[in-house]
XYZ file of C-alpha atoms in Angstrom:
449
model
C 17.947 24.196 5.064
C 15.960 21.115 4.094
C 18.812 18.882 5.403
C 18.800 20.605 8.860
C 15.031 20.194 9.004
C 15.364 16.474 8.317
C 18.019 16.065 10.958
C 15.700 17.707 13.595
C 12.796 15.472 12.539
C 15.017 12.359 12.833
C 16.281 13.391 16.287
C 12.716 13.992 17.538
C 11.691 10.621 16.157
C 14.568 8.892 17.946
C 13.777 10.587 21.213
C 10.167 9.486 21.009
C 11.200 6.037 20.168
C 13.580 5.767 23.096
C 10.965 7.130 25.471
C 8.578 4.505 24.271
C 11.106 1.799 25.078
C 11.722 3.229 28.616
C 7.982 3.718 29.348
C 6.982 1.928 32.572
C 4.783 -1.086 32.305
C 1.417 -0.864 34.068
C -0.179 -3.851 35.628
C -3.448 -4.516 37.457
C -3.801 -7.767 39.460
C -5.134 -9.878 36.668
C -2.608 -8.781 34.049
C 0.246 -9.308 36.621
C -0.862 -12.936 37.192
C -1.235 -13.448 33.409
C 2.271 -12.052 32.813
C 3.763 -14.219 35.515
C 2.124 -17.424 34.197
C 3.909 -16.690 30.873
C 7.274 -15.517 32.086
C 8.112 -16.937 35.464
C 11.355 -18.909 34.986
C 10.603 -21.666 37.500
C 7.211 -22.311 35.916
C 8.819 -22.505 32.477
C 11.269 -25.038 33.807
C 8.450 -27.213 35.208
C 6.805 -27.070 31.820
C 9.769 -28.694 30.193
C 9.606 -31.478 32.778
C 6.125 -32.136 31.429
C 7.456 -32.169 27.868
C 10.104 -34.719 28.849
C 7.385 -36.880 30.474
C 5.284 -36.709 27.323
C 8.253 -37.864 25.256
C 8.853 -40.757 27.660
C 5.188 -41.861 27.197
C 5.623 -41.872 23.459
C 8.820 -43.957 23.867
C 7.006 -46.441 26.103
C 4.144 -46.859 23.694
C 6.662 -47.618 20.945
C 7.406 -50.855 22.855
C 4.275 -52.346 21.286
C 5.713 -51.744 17.804
C 8.178 -53.962 15.942
C 11.855 -52.838 15.286
C 13.206 -52.871 11.815
C 16.969 -53.014 11.337
C 19.115 -52.648 8.226
C 22.804 -53.729 8.456
C 25.643 -54.381 6.029
C 28.729 -56.352 6.884
C 31.997 -56.867 4.927
C 34.215 -59.718 6.132
C 37.485 -61.392 5.004
C 38.206 -64.688 6.673
C 40.189 -67.952 6.193
C 38.245 -69.737 8.897
C 37.235 -73.139 7.375
C 33.658 -72.871 8.647
C 33.281 -69.278 7.350
C 34.829 -70.073 4.090
C 32.527 -73.038 3.389
C 29.426 -71.049 4.670
C 30.283 -68.262 2.307
C 30.146 -70.621 -0.630
C 26.837 -71.927 0.588
C 25.313 -68.512 1.161
C 26.509 -67.242 -2.208
C 25.437 -70.523 -3.831
C 28.852 -71.306 -5.274
C 29.396 -74.798 -3.834
C 30.827 -77.333 -6.254
C 31.903 -80.972 -5.823
C 35.571 -80.200 -5.481
C 34.739 -77.994 -2.477
C 34.121 -81.175 -0.412
C 37.704 -82.218 -0.789
C 39.032 -82.513 2.797
C 42.146 -80.707 1.927
C 40.213 -77.687 0.641
C 37.846 -77.916 3.529
C 40.625 -77.843 6.120
C 42.816 -75.315 4.481
C 40.611 -72.880 2.447
C 41.745 -69.753 0.758
C 40.622 -66.406 2.261
C 36.936 -65.824 1.646
C 35.356 -62.478 1.078
C 31.677 -61.918 2.019
C 29.374 -58.923 1.753
C 26.349 -59.547 4.003
C 23.246 -57.235 3.960
C 20.382 -57.953 6.345
C 16.880 -56.424 6.747
C 15.541 -57.733 10.148
C 12.219 -57.238 11.861
C 11.695 -58.210 15.408
C 8.240 -57.957 17.177
C 7.697 -58.690 20.780
C 4.286 -60.480 20.746
C 4.183 -61.187 24.494
C 6.461 -60.073 27.233
C 4.575 -61.094 30.300
C 2.797 -57.792 30.534
C 6.007 -55.788 30.797
C 5.431 -53.541 27.858
C 1.914 -52.656 28.907
C 3.105 -52.037 32.508
C 5.806 -49.668 31.266
C 3.261 -47.765 29.191
C 0.994 -47.358 32.296
C 4.098 -46.253 34.339
C 4.916 -43.613 31.697
C 1.393 -42.376 31.318
C 0.909 -42.046 35.065
C 4.250 -40.224 35.348
C 3.188 -37.927 32.546
C -0.075 -37.325 34.374
C 1.921 -36.474 37.511
C 4.069 -34.053 35.656
C 0.994 -32.278 34.045
C -0.786 -31.943 37.472
C 2.378 -30.772 39.170
C 2.650 -28.094 36.459
C -0.967 -27.022 37.039
C -0.275 -26.885 40.746
C 2.846 -24.814 40.175
C 0.835 -22.362 38.072
C -1.506 -21.930 41.153
C 1.459 -21.373 43.432
C 2.985 -18.802 41.007
C -0.432 -17.053 40.777
C -0.643 -16.898 44.627
C 2.932 -15.716 44.863
C 2.268 -13.020 42.280
C -0.924 -11.850 44.089
C 0.852 -11.769 47.458
C 3.742 -9.801 45.984
C 1.406 -7.439 44.255
C -0.552 -6.780 47.512
C 2.689 -6.436 49.452
C 3.832 -3.780 47.068
C 0.630 -1.902 47.596
C 0.787 -2.308 51.307
C 4.385 -1.011 51.528
C 3.553 1.887 49.350
C 0.702 2.815 51.760
C 3.004 2.251 54.718
C 5.509 4.608 53.127
C 2.784 7.237 52.766
C 1.858 6.837 56.461
C 5.490 7.191 57.374
C 5.666 10.326 55.303
C 2.624 11.712 57.111
C 4.328 10.906 60.407
C 7.570 12.520 59.365
C 5.645 15.703 58.330
C 3.902 15.973 61.659
C 7.042 15.250 63.618
C 9.005 17.866 61.569
C 6.233 20.422 62.311
C 6.605 19.737 65.987
C 10.390 20.032 65.850
C 10.193 23.306 63.982
C 7.548 24.663 66.409
C 9.388 23.614 69.552
C 12.725 25.013 68.166
C 10.972 28.381 67.552
C 9.312 28.400 70.949
C 12.575 27.445 72.665
C 14.372 30.340 71.062
C 11.634 32.558 72.511
C 12.021 30.965 75.884
C 8.411 29.942 75.829
C 9.026 26.232 76.484
C 11.756 24.190 78.247
C 14.711 22.933 76.240
C 13.669 19.302 76.908
C 10.564 19.713 74.813
C 12.641 20.862 71.861
C 14.988 17.942 72.281
C 12.171 15.474 72.662
C 10.662 16.704 69.398
C 13.987 16.318 67.612
C 14.499 12.810 68.979
C 11.014 11.872 67.939
C 11.606 13.362 64.413
C 14.893 11.338 64.098
C 13.188 8.125 65.088
C 10.248 8.662 62.686
C 12.585 9.562 59.874
C 14.425 6.230 60.519
C 11.122 4.430 60.254
C 10.397 6.193 57.050
C 13.699 4.974 55.598
C 12.905 1.411 56.635
C 9.477 1.736 54.999
C 11.165 2.964 51.786
C 13.567 0.000 51.789
C 10.696 -2.485 52.324
C 8.858 -0.894 49.369
C 11.898 -1.234 47.124
C 12.401 -4.834 48.243
C 8.722 -5.579 47.644
C 8.973 -4.145 44.079
C 12.068 -6.388 43.407
C 10.217 -9.445 44.737
C 7.276 -8.716 42.457
C 9.588 -8.490 39.498
C 11.279 -11.778 40.348
C 7.946 -13.654 40.719
C 6.559 -12.280 37.464
C 9.786 -12.826 35.447
C 10.506 -9.147 34.948
C 14.052 -7.901 35.087
C 15.030 -5.992 38.242
C 15.675 -2.843 36.144
C 12.189 -2.843 34.805
C 10.057 0.259 35.429
C 6.525 -0.720 36.585
C 3.312 0.883 37.851
C 0.726 -1.128 39.808
C -2.884 -0.137 39.659
C -4.886 -0.355 42.887
C -6.573 -3.730 42.835
C -8.575 -5.750 45.380
C -9.017 -9.518 45.731
C -12.544 -11.005 45.698
C -14.011 -11.801 49.085
C -14.306 -15.456 50.208
C -17.726 -16.784 51.116
C -18.287 -17.124 54.881
C -21.096 -19.612 54.374
C -18.913 -22.670 53.600
C -17.870 -24.850 56.572
C -14.336 -25.980 57.187
C -15.467 -29.568 56.628
C -16.748 -28.700 53.204
C -13.489 -26.947 52.306
C -11.452 -30.019 53.404
C -13.675 -32.278 51.244
C -13.249 -29.992 48.278
C -9.444 -29.882 48.807
C -9.180 -33.754 48.801
C -10.982 -33.721 45.482
C -9.543 -30.638 43.790
C -5.889 -30.433 44.754
C -3.662 -30.989 41.757
C -0.691 -32.107 43.864
C -2.857 -34.790 45.543
C -4.002 -36.087 42.178
C -0.344 -36.019 41.062
C 0.617 -38.087 44.090
C -2.092 -40.584 43.252
C -0.753 -40.884 39.798
C 2.665 -41.694 41.181
C 1.043 -44.506 43.218
C -0.377 -45.996 40.054
C 2.989 -45.589 38.302
C 4.669 -47.442 41.110
C 2.203 -50.248 40.864
C 2.916 -50.538 37.114
C 6.569 -50.794 37.892
C 5.865 -53.715 40.255
C 3.940 -55.414 37.439
C 6.910 -54.791 35.048
C 9.271 -56.286 37.527
C 7.110 -59.314 38.043
C 6.840 -59.930 34.290
C 10.301 -61.420 34.191
C 8.834 -64.587 35.786
C 6.629 -65.085 32.775
C 7.630 -66.321 29.255
C 8.136 -64.024 26.338
C 7.342 -64.638 22.670
C 9.124 -62.766 19.879
C 8.584 -62.929 16.179
C 11.737 -62.468 14.001
C 11.767 -61.990 10.220
C 14.990 -61.711 8.315
C 15.771 -61.011 4.643
C 19.512 -61.540 3.843
C 21.677 -60.822 0.779
C 25.109 -62.539 0.364
C 27.690 -61.800 -2.250
C 31.506 -62.094 -2.668
C 31.486 -58.511 -3.869
C 29.226 -55.509 -3.107
C 25.802 -56.386 -4.382
C 22.551 -58.208 -3.805
C 22.802 -61.310 -5.968
C 21.933 -63.997 -3.426
C 18.896 -63.458 -1.268
C 17.379 -65.672 1.455
C 14.815 -65.179 4.057
C 13.760 -66.721 7.465
C 10.782 -66.420 9.825
C 10.896 -67.816 13.330
C 9.228 -67.459 16.646
C 11.263 -67.393 19.797
C 9.740 -68.506 23.088
C 11.885 -67.869 26.063
C 11.640 -68.290 29.818
C 14.064 -67.309 32.544
C 14.357 -70.273 34.836
C 16.486 -68.450 37.384
C 17.970 -64.954 37.804
C 18.994 -63.929 41.201
C 18.610 -60.286 40.455
C 14.932 -60.576 39.769
C 13.779 -60.924 43.352
C 15.774 -57.877 44.349
C 14.129 -55.834 41.595
C 10.656 -56.928 42.660
C 11.319 -56.144 46.289
C 12.690 -52.703 45.236
C 9.598 -51.812 43.232
C 7.282 -53.009 46.026
C 9.133 -50.806 48.570
C 8.827 -47.905 46.233
C 5.057 -48.494 45.870
C 4.571 -48.565 49.673
C 6.724 -45.421 49.932
C 4.441 -43.576 47.467
C 1.346 -44.764 49.359
C 2.631 -43.419 52.643
C 3.696 -40.146 51.018
C 0.134 -39.806 49.593
C -1.375 -40.422 53.009
C 1.014 -37.805 54.555
C 0.074 -35.280 51.851
C -3.591 -35.778 52.357
C -3.089 -34.907 56.039
C -0.927 -31.915 55.139
C -3.622 -30.614 52.761
C -6.256 -30.843 55.437
C -3.974 -28.917 57.863
C -3.313 -26.317 55.118
C -7.010 -25.857 54.686
C -7.558 -25.491 58.419
C -4.723 -22.990 58.794
C -5.942 -20.903 55.822
C -9.470 -21.038 57.163
C -8.451 -19.951 60.688
C -6.145 -17.243 59.250
C -9.076 -15.871 57.243
C -11.308 -15.591 60.235
C -8.496 -14.160 62.380
C -7.735 -11.507 59.789
C -11.365 -10.425 59.611
C -11.579 -9.971 63.352
C -8.139 -8.267 63.466
C -9.183 -5.842 60.708
C -12.457 -4.933 62.518
C -10.507 -4.228 65.762
C -7.872 -2.236 63.952
C -10.499 -0.076 62.108
C -12.045 0.792 65.478
C -8.605 1.409 66.934
C -7.715 3.856 64.128
C -10.818 5.920 64.883
C -10.033 5.993 68.545
C -6.362 6.894 68.034
C -7.229 9.679 65.519
C -9.766 11.113 68.090
C -7.130 10.881 70.805
C -4.636 12.892 68.723
C -7.247 15.616 68.119
C -8.124 15.838 71.850
C -4.419 15.880 72.913
C -3.621 18.581 70.398
C -6.393 20.679 71.778
C -5.295 20.187 75.359
C -1.639 20.839 74.323
C -2.715 24.122 72.634
C -4.392 25.082 75.862
C -1.276 24.336 77.802
C -3.102 21.549 79.736
C -0.683 18.721 78.705
C 2.976 18.288 77.810
C 4.510 17.715 74.416
C 5.450 14.122 75.242
C 1.767 13.258 75.451
C 1.135 14.689 72.050
C 4.040 12.813 70.516
C 2.967 9.644 72.146
C -0.657 9.956 70.836
C 0.626 10.649 67.365
C 2.934 7.638 67.564
C 0.020 5.473 68.602
C -2.062 6.839 65.845
C 0.659 5.886 63.307
C 0.951 2.454 64.864
C -2.767 1.960 64.595
C -2.737 2.922 60.911
C 0.056 0.471 60.239
C -1.819 -2.211 62.241
C -4.849 -1.644 60.113
C -2.847 -1.742 56.943
C -1.237 -5.001 58.065
C -4.590 -6.531 59.018
C -6.053 -5.560 55.591
C -2.946 -7.107 53.829
C -3.308 -10.281 55.851
C -7.021 -10.511 55.074
C -6.472 -10.116 51.382
C -3.695 -12.716 51.359
C -5.851 -15.030 53.372
C -8.661 -14.684 50.830
C -6.229 -16.025 48.259
C -4.495 -18.563 50.497
C -7.768 -20.398 51.207
C -8.629 -21.027 47.534
C -5.077 -22.122 46.973
C -5.308 -24.576 49.831
C -8.644 -25.920 48.604
C -7.283 -26.139 45.080
C -9.789 -23.895 43.292
C -7.797 -20.671 42.842
C -9.079 -18.906 39.745
C -6.472 -18.434 37.075
C -6.568 -16.528 33.799
C -6.394 -18.585 30.641
C -2.862 -18.277 29.254
C -1.796 -19.398 25.773
C 1.686 -20.903 26.248
C 4.388 -20.043 23.735
């Protein structure tokens, strides 16, 4: 008995656990953006580009540091020069070793050579410093591009979220239209059987119902597609079950002029700052290329151990400075010209981006004002269309108009509701698009993994 009771408890616990795992996730607008900033795969990929740029900066800064190398060589040789040098290095030279016969025909010599070498570039014509600046500005570009990508992902998430809400409301409007059309079809079919209306009214109601049902199916498909798009943007799997709470976006102030918005955009936009960093990086590469025309100075310190068997019996050291200067290298001019061309390319791209940013601000500003006007017109139109349906229904009930007028008025009312819904969606998106274009879109603070 106790065993059966335990089995029942275990099964109930497993069912509760499985239901918890399959429970739908609920998001509001802020939590959706926060989730997307943590899980969007494209954003995560850009983050690793930043990590690579950071590593490259560290590598470039290491150019100011010396290099320390340890090597060990074992060699067997009957070369006369090697054989005599081995005796010198191992401090085994005796008077008989200067016999010309022995010098010209030595026995095979074995040498074990261990070296600890330090090389430090004291001056390289500014090349090392230029490479550090190049890496730092490239890293800055990567960081700024990542921040801009976060803004884009947030905008895409908000847009997808609002579109899901809009398609859900559009589906509800379509359901209302289907219910009204079905009522007309049922009523006209009943009246036709009683010979109280002409057959054409019944057929017209059926045709209208079929058309509206088709629109309802299209609305359902758009809603499913919007849900999938939201899941893709946020990094959810397409099989995830989600619920979205009704959320609104904050209104954008109407007191700011378009000129002020453009000024803010040129200052705030992360991608503009990133492009400026690339211009600085290109200038540094020009300086690095020109450094080959300047002398370089290296400090080299060696500590060497020589022995005719593995060991460290004979040690010697050397310190030297190496001053070098390339008198001519035909490839240098080409490298300088290449980096100069790249610098000019970056400058033109920056100028083009600045103009594009200004246009984006203007488009977003115009879209915002258009959406406000469009929504106001749509709200008035919905009121008028609703009143029209009520009047036509009354006249139809009195036999003073035909069914087609009623169907047409209801269709116009449905279209007006959809137009209002579309205008509201466009306004909400425009109120996010303008801050995105200006570069001051508010983002939640996300702790990255």
